[in-house]
mmCIF file of C-alpha atoms in Angstrom:
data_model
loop_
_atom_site.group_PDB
_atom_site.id
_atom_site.type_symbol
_atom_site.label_atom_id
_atom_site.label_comp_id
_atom_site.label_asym_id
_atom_site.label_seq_id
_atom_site.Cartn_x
_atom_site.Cartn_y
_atom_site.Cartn_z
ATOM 1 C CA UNK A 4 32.778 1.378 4.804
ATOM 2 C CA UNK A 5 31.089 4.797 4.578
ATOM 3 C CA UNK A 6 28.254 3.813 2.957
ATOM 4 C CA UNK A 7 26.287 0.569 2.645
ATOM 5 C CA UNK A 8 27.243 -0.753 5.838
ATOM 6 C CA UNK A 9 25.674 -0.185 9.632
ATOM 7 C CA UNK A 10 29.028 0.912 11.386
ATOM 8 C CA UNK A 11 28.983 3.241 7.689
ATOM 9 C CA UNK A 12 25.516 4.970 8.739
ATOM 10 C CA UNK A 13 26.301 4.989 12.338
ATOM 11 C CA UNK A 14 29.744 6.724 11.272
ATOM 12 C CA UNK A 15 27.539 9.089 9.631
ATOM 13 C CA UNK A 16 25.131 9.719 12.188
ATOM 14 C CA UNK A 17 27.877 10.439 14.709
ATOM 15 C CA UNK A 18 29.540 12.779 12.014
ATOM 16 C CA UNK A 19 26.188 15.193 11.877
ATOM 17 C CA UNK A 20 24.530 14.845 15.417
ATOM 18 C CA UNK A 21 27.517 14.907 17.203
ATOM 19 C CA UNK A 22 29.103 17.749 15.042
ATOM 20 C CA UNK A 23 26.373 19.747 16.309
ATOM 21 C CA UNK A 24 26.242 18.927 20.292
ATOM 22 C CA UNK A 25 30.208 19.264 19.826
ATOM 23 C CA UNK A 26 29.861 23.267 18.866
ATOM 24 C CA UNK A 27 26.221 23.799 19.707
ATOM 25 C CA UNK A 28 27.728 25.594 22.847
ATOM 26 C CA UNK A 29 31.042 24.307 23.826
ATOM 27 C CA UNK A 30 34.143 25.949 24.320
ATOM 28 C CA UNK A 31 34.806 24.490 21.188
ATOM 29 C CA UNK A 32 33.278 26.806 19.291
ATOM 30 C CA UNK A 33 34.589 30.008 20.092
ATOM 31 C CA UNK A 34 37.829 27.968 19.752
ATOM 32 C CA UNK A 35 37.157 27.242 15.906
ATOM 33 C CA UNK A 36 35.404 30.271 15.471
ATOM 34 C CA UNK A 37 38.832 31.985 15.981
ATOM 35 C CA UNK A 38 40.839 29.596 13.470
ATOM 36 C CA UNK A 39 38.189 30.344 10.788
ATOM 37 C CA UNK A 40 38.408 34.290 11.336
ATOM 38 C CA UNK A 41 35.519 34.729 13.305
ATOM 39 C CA UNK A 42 31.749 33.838 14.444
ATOM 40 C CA UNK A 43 30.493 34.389 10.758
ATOM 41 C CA UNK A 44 32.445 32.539 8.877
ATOM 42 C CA UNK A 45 32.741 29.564 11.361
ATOM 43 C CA UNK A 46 28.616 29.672 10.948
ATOM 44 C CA UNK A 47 29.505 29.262 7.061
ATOM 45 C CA UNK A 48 31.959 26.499 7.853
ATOM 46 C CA UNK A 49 29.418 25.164 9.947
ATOM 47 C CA UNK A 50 26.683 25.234 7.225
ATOM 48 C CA UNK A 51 29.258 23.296 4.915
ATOM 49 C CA UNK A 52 29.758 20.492 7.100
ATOM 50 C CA UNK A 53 26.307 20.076 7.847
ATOM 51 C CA UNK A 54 25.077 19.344 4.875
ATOM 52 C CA UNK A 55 28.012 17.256 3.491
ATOM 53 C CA UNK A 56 27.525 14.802 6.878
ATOM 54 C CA UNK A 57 23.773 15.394 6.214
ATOM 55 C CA UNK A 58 23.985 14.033 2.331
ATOM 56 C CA UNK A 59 26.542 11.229 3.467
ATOM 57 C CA UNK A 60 23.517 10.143 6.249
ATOM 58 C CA UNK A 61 21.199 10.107 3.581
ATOM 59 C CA UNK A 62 22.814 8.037 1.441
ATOM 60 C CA UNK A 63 24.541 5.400 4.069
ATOM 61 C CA UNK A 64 20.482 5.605 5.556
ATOM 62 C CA UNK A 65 19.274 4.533 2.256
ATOM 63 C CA UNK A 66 22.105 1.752 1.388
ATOM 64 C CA UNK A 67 22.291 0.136 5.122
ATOM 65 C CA UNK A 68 21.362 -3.432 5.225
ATOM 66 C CA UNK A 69 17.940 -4.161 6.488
ATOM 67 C CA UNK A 70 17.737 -5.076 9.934
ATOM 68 C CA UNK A 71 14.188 -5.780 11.618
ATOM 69 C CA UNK A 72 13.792 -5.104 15.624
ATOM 70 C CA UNK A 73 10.220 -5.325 16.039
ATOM 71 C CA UNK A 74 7.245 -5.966 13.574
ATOM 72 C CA UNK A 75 5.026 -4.210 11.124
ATOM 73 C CA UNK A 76 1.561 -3.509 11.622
ATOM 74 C CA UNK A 77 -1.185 -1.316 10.737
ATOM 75 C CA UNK A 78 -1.261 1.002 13.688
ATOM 76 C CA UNK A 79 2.300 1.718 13.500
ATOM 77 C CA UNK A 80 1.955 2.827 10.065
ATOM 78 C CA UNK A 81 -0.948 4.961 10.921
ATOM 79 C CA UNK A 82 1.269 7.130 13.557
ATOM 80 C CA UNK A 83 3.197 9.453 10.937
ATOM 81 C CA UNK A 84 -0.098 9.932 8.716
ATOM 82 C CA UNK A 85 -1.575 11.246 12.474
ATOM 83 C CA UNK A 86 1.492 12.953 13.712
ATOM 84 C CA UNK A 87 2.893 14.642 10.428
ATOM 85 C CA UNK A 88 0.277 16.488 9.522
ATOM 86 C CA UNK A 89 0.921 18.730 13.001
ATOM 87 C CA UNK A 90 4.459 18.482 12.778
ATOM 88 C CA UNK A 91 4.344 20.379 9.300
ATOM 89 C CA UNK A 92 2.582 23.377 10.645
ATOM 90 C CA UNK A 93 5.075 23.620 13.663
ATOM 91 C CA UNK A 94 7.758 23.246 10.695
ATOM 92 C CA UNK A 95 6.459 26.492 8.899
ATOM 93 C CA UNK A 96 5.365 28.257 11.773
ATOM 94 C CA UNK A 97 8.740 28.020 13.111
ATOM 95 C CA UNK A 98 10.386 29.156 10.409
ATOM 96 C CA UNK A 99 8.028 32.253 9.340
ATOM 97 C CA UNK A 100 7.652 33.529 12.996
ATOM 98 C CA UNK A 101 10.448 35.846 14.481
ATOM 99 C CA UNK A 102 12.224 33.679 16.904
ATOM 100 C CA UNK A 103 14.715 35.261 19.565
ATOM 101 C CA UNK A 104 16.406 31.819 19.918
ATOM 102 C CA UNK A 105 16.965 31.031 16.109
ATOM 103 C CA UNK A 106 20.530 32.681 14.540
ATOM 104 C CA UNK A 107 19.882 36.075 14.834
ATOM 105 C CA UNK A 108 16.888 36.400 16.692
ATOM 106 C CA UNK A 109 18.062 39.214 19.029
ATOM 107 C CA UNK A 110 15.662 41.303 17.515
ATOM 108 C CA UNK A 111 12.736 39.513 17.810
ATOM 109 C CA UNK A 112 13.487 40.548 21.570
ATOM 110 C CA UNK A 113 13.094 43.967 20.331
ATOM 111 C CA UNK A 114 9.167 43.417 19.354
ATOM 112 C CA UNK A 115 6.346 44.598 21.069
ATOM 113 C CA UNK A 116 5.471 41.143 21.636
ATOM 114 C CA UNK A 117 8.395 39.483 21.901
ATOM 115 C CA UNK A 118 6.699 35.680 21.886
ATOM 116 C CA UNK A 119 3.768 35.726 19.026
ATOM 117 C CA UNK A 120 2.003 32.957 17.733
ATOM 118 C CA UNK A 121 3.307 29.945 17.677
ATOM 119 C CA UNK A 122 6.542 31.243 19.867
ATOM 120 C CA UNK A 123 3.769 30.677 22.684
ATOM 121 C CA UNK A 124 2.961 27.218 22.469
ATOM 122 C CA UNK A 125 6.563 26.272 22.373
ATOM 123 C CA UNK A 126 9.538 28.872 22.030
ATOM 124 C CA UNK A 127 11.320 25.898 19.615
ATOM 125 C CA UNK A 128 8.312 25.234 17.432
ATOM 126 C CA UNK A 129 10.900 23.975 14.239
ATOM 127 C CA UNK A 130 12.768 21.663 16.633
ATOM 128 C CA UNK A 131 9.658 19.800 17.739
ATOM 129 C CA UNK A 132 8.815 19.305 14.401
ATOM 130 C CA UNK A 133 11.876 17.604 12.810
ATOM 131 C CA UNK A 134 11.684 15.491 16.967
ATOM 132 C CA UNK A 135 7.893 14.847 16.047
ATOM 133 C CA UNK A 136 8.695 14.098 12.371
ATOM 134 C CA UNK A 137 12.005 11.449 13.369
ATOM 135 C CA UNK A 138 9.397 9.963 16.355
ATOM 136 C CA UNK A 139 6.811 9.164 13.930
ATOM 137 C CA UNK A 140 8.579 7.858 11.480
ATOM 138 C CA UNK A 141 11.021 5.508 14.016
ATOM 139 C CA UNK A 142 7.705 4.084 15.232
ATOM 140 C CA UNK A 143 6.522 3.224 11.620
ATOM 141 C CA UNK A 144 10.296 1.948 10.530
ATOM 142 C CA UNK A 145 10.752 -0.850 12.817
ATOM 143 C CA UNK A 146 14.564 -2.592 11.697
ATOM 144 C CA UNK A 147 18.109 -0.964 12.808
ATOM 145 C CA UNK A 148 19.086 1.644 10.509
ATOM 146 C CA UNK A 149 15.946 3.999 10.837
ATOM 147 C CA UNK A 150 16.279 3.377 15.488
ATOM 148 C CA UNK A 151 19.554 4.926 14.422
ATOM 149 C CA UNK A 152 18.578 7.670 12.245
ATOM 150 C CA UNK A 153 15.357 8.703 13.140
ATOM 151 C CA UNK A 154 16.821 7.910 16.884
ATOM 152 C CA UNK A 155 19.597 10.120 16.102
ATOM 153 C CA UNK A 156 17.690 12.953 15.174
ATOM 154 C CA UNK A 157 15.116 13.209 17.156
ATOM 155 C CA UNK A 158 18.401 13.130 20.167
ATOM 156 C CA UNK A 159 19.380 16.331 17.997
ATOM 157 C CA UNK A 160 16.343 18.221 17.949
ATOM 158 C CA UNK A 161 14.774 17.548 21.693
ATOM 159 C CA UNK A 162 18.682 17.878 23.519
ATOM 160 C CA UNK A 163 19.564 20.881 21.140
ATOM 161 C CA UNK A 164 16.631 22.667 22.856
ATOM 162 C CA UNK A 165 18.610 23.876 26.072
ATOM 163 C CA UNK A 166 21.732 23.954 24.412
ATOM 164 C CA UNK A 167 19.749 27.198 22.241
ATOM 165 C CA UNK A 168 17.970 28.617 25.369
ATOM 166 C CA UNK A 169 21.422 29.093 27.025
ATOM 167 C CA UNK A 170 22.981 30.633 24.130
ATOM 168 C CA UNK A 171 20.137 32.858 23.500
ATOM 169 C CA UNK A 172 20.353 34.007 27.318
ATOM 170 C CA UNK A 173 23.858 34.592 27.223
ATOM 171 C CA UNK A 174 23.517 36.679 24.237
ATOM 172 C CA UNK A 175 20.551 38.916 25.207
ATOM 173 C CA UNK A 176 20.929 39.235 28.937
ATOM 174 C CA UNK A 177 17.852 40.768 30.408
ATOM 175 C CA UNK A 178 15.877 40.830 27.065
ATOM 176 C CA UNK A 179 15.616 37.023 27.604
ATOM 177 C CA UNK A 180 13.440 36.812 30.886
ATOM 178 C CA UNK A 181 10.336 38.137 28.913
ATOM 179 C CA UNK A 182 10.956 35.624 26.425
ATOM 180 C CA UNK A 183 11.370 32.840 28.659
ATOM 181 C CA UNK A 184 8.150 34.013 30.930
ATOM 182 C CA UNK A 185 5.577 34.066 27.692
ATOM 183 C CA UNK A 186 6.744 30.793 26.018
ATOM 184 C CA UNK A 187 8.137 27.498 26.976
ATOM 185 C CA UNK A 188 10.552 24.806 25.771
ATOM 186 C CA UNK A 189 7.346 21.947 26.361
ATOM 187 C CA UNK A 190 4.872 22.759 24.164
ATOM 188 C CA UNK A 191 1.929 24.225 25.893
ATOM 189 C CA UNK A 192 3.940 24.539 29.089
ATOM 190 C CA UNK A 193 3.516 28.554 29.144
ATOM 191 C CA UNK A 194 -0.197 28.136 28.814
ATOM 192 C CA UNK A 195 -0.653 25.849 31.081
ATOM 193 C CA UNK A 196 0.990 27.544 33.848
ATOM 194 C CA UNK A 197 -1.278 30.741 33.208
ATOM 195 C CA UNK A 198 1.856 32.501 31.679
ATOM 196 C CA UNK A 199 0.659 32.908 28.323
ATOM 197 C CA UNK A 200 -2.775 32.824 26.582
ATOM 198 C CA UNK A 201 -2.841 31.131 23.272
ATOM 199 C CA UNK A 202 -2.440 32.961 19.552
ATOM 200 C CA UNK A 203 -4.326 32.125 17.314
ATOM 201 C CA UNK A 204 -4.691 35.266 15.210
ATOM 202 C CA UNK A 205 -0.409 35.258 15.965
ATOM 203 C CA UNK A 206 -0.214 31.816 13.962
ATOM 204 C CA UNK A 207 -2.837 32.357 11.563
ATOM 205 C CA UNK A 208 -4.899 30.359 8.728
ATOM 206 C CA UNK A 209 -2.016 30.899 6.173
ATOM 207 C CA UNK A 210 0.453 29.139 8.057
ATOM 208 C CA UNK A 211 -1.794 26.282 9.237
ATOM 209 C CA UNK A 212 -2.856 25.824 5.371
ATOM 210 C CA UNK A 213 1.042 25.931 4.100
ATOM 211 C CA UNK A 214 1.899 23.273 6.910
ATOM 212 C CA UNK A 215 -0.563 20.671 5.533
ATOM 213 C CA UNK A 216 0.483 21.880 2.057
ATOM 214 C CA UNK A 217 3.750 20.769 2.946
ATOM 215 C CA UNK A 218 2.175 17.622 4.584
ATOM 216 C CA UNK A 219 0.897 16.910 1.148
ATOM 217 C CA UNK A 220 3.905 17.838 -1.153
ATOM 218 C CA UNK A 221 5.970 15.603 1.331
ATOM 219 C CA UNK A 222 3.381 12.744 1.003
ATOM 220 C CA UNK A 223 3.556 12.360 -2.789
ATOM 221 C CA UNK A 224 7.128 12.778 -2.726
ATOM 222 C CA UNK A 225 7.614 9.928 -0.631
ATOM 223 C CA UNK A 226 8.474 7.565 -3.158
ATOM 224 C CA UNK A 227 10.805 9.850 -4.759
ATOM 225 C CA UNK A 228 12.550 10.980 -1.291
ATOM 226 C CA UNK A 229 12.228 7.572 0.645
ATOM 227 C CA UNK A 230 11.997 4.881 -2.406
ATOM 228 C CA UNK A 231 8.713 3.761 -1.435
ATOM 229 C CA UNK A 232 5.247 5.782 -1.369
ATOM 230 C CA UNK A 233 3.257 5.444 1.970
ATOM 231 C CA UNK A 234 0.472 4.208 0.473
ATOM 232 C CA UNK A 235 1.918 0.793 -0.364
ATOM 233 C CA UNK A 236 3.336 0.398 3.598
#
């Protein structure tokens, strides 16, 4: 039942994305945060589940029965070859750029620019990544199991997004509002509006050039991580 079945993956699914909307910022949290002996180790608690429910995903994902709901073709497959390539830099960007909203980000807050690089094209630049990353490849993966999966976790990434900002808020009071007046939750948003300019020299070549390295490395890992190698779609 827990694996190699559709109500096993969807089982799953529900297990990891709704484990994280259920104490993303819910009463619930503070609650279990309590039992456990506090907000640190409930975030190691936390950490545990996720990747056990992330592992069982992976492995109900890759024994579900095939299910087609709409057809292959050429263009499709063409989508994450065009689309991953960005969502890799936003990947490492977001994760070597000081970030007020990510788990102790309070004192990126205390910079002198509190929203550098990347932070000003979209304050949640790892979050649209793994949304761009499960959007791409849902396109590409037309049958049941990845609408669930990839559907699932792009739900996670784009709803988690003002589930952080409120958290982040709550935390840093006032030290928020120049935060949330140089960046924005849509990317480019800030920019647009006149209320940032953009960073290059913040994001720099080095993180561009380790995003498509990771591009790559991900691309010939593909049949090693997914059972099948893109190039054979």
């Amino acid at each position: 039942m827990f694996v190699g079945t559709m109500s096993g993956l969807a089982l799953a699914i529900a297990a990891f994305v709704g484990g994280h909307f259920l104490f993303a910022g819910t009463p619930l949290r503070k609650m279990f945060a309590g039992m456990v002996g506090g907000e640190a180790r409930f975030r190691m608690v936390f950490s545990l589940y996720s990747a056990v429910t992330l592992i069982w995903m992976v492995m109900a994902y890759g024994r579900a029965p095939f299910q087609p709901l709409w057809g292959d073709s050429a263009f499709l497959r063409l989508i994450p070859a065009v689309v991953l390539p960005f969502a890799s830099v936003l990947l490492v960007a977001g994760l070597s750029t000081p970030n007020a909203t990510a788990v102790g980000g309070e004192r990126a807050a205390e910079l002198p620019d509190p929203a550098p690089g990347i932070m000003r094209v979209t304050r949640h630049p790892f979050l649209w990544g793994v949304a761009l990353w499960a959007l791409a490849h849902l396109a590409a993966n037309g049958d049941l199991a990845s609408l669930l999966l990839f559907g699932g976790m792009a739900a996670l990434a784009l709803g988690g997004m003002k589930s952080i900002d409120a958290k982040a808020q709550h935390r840093m009071g006032a030290a928020w509002g120049p935060i949330a007046m140089g960046s924005s939750v849509l990317p480019f948003g800030a920019i647009i509006s006149g209320r940032a300019k953009f960073d290059f020299a913040g994001i720099g070549w080095a993180r561009i050039a380790g995003g498509i390295a990771l591009y790559v490395v991900l691309l010939l890992a593909h049949p090693w991580i997914a059972g099948k190698s893109v190039f054979l779609y």
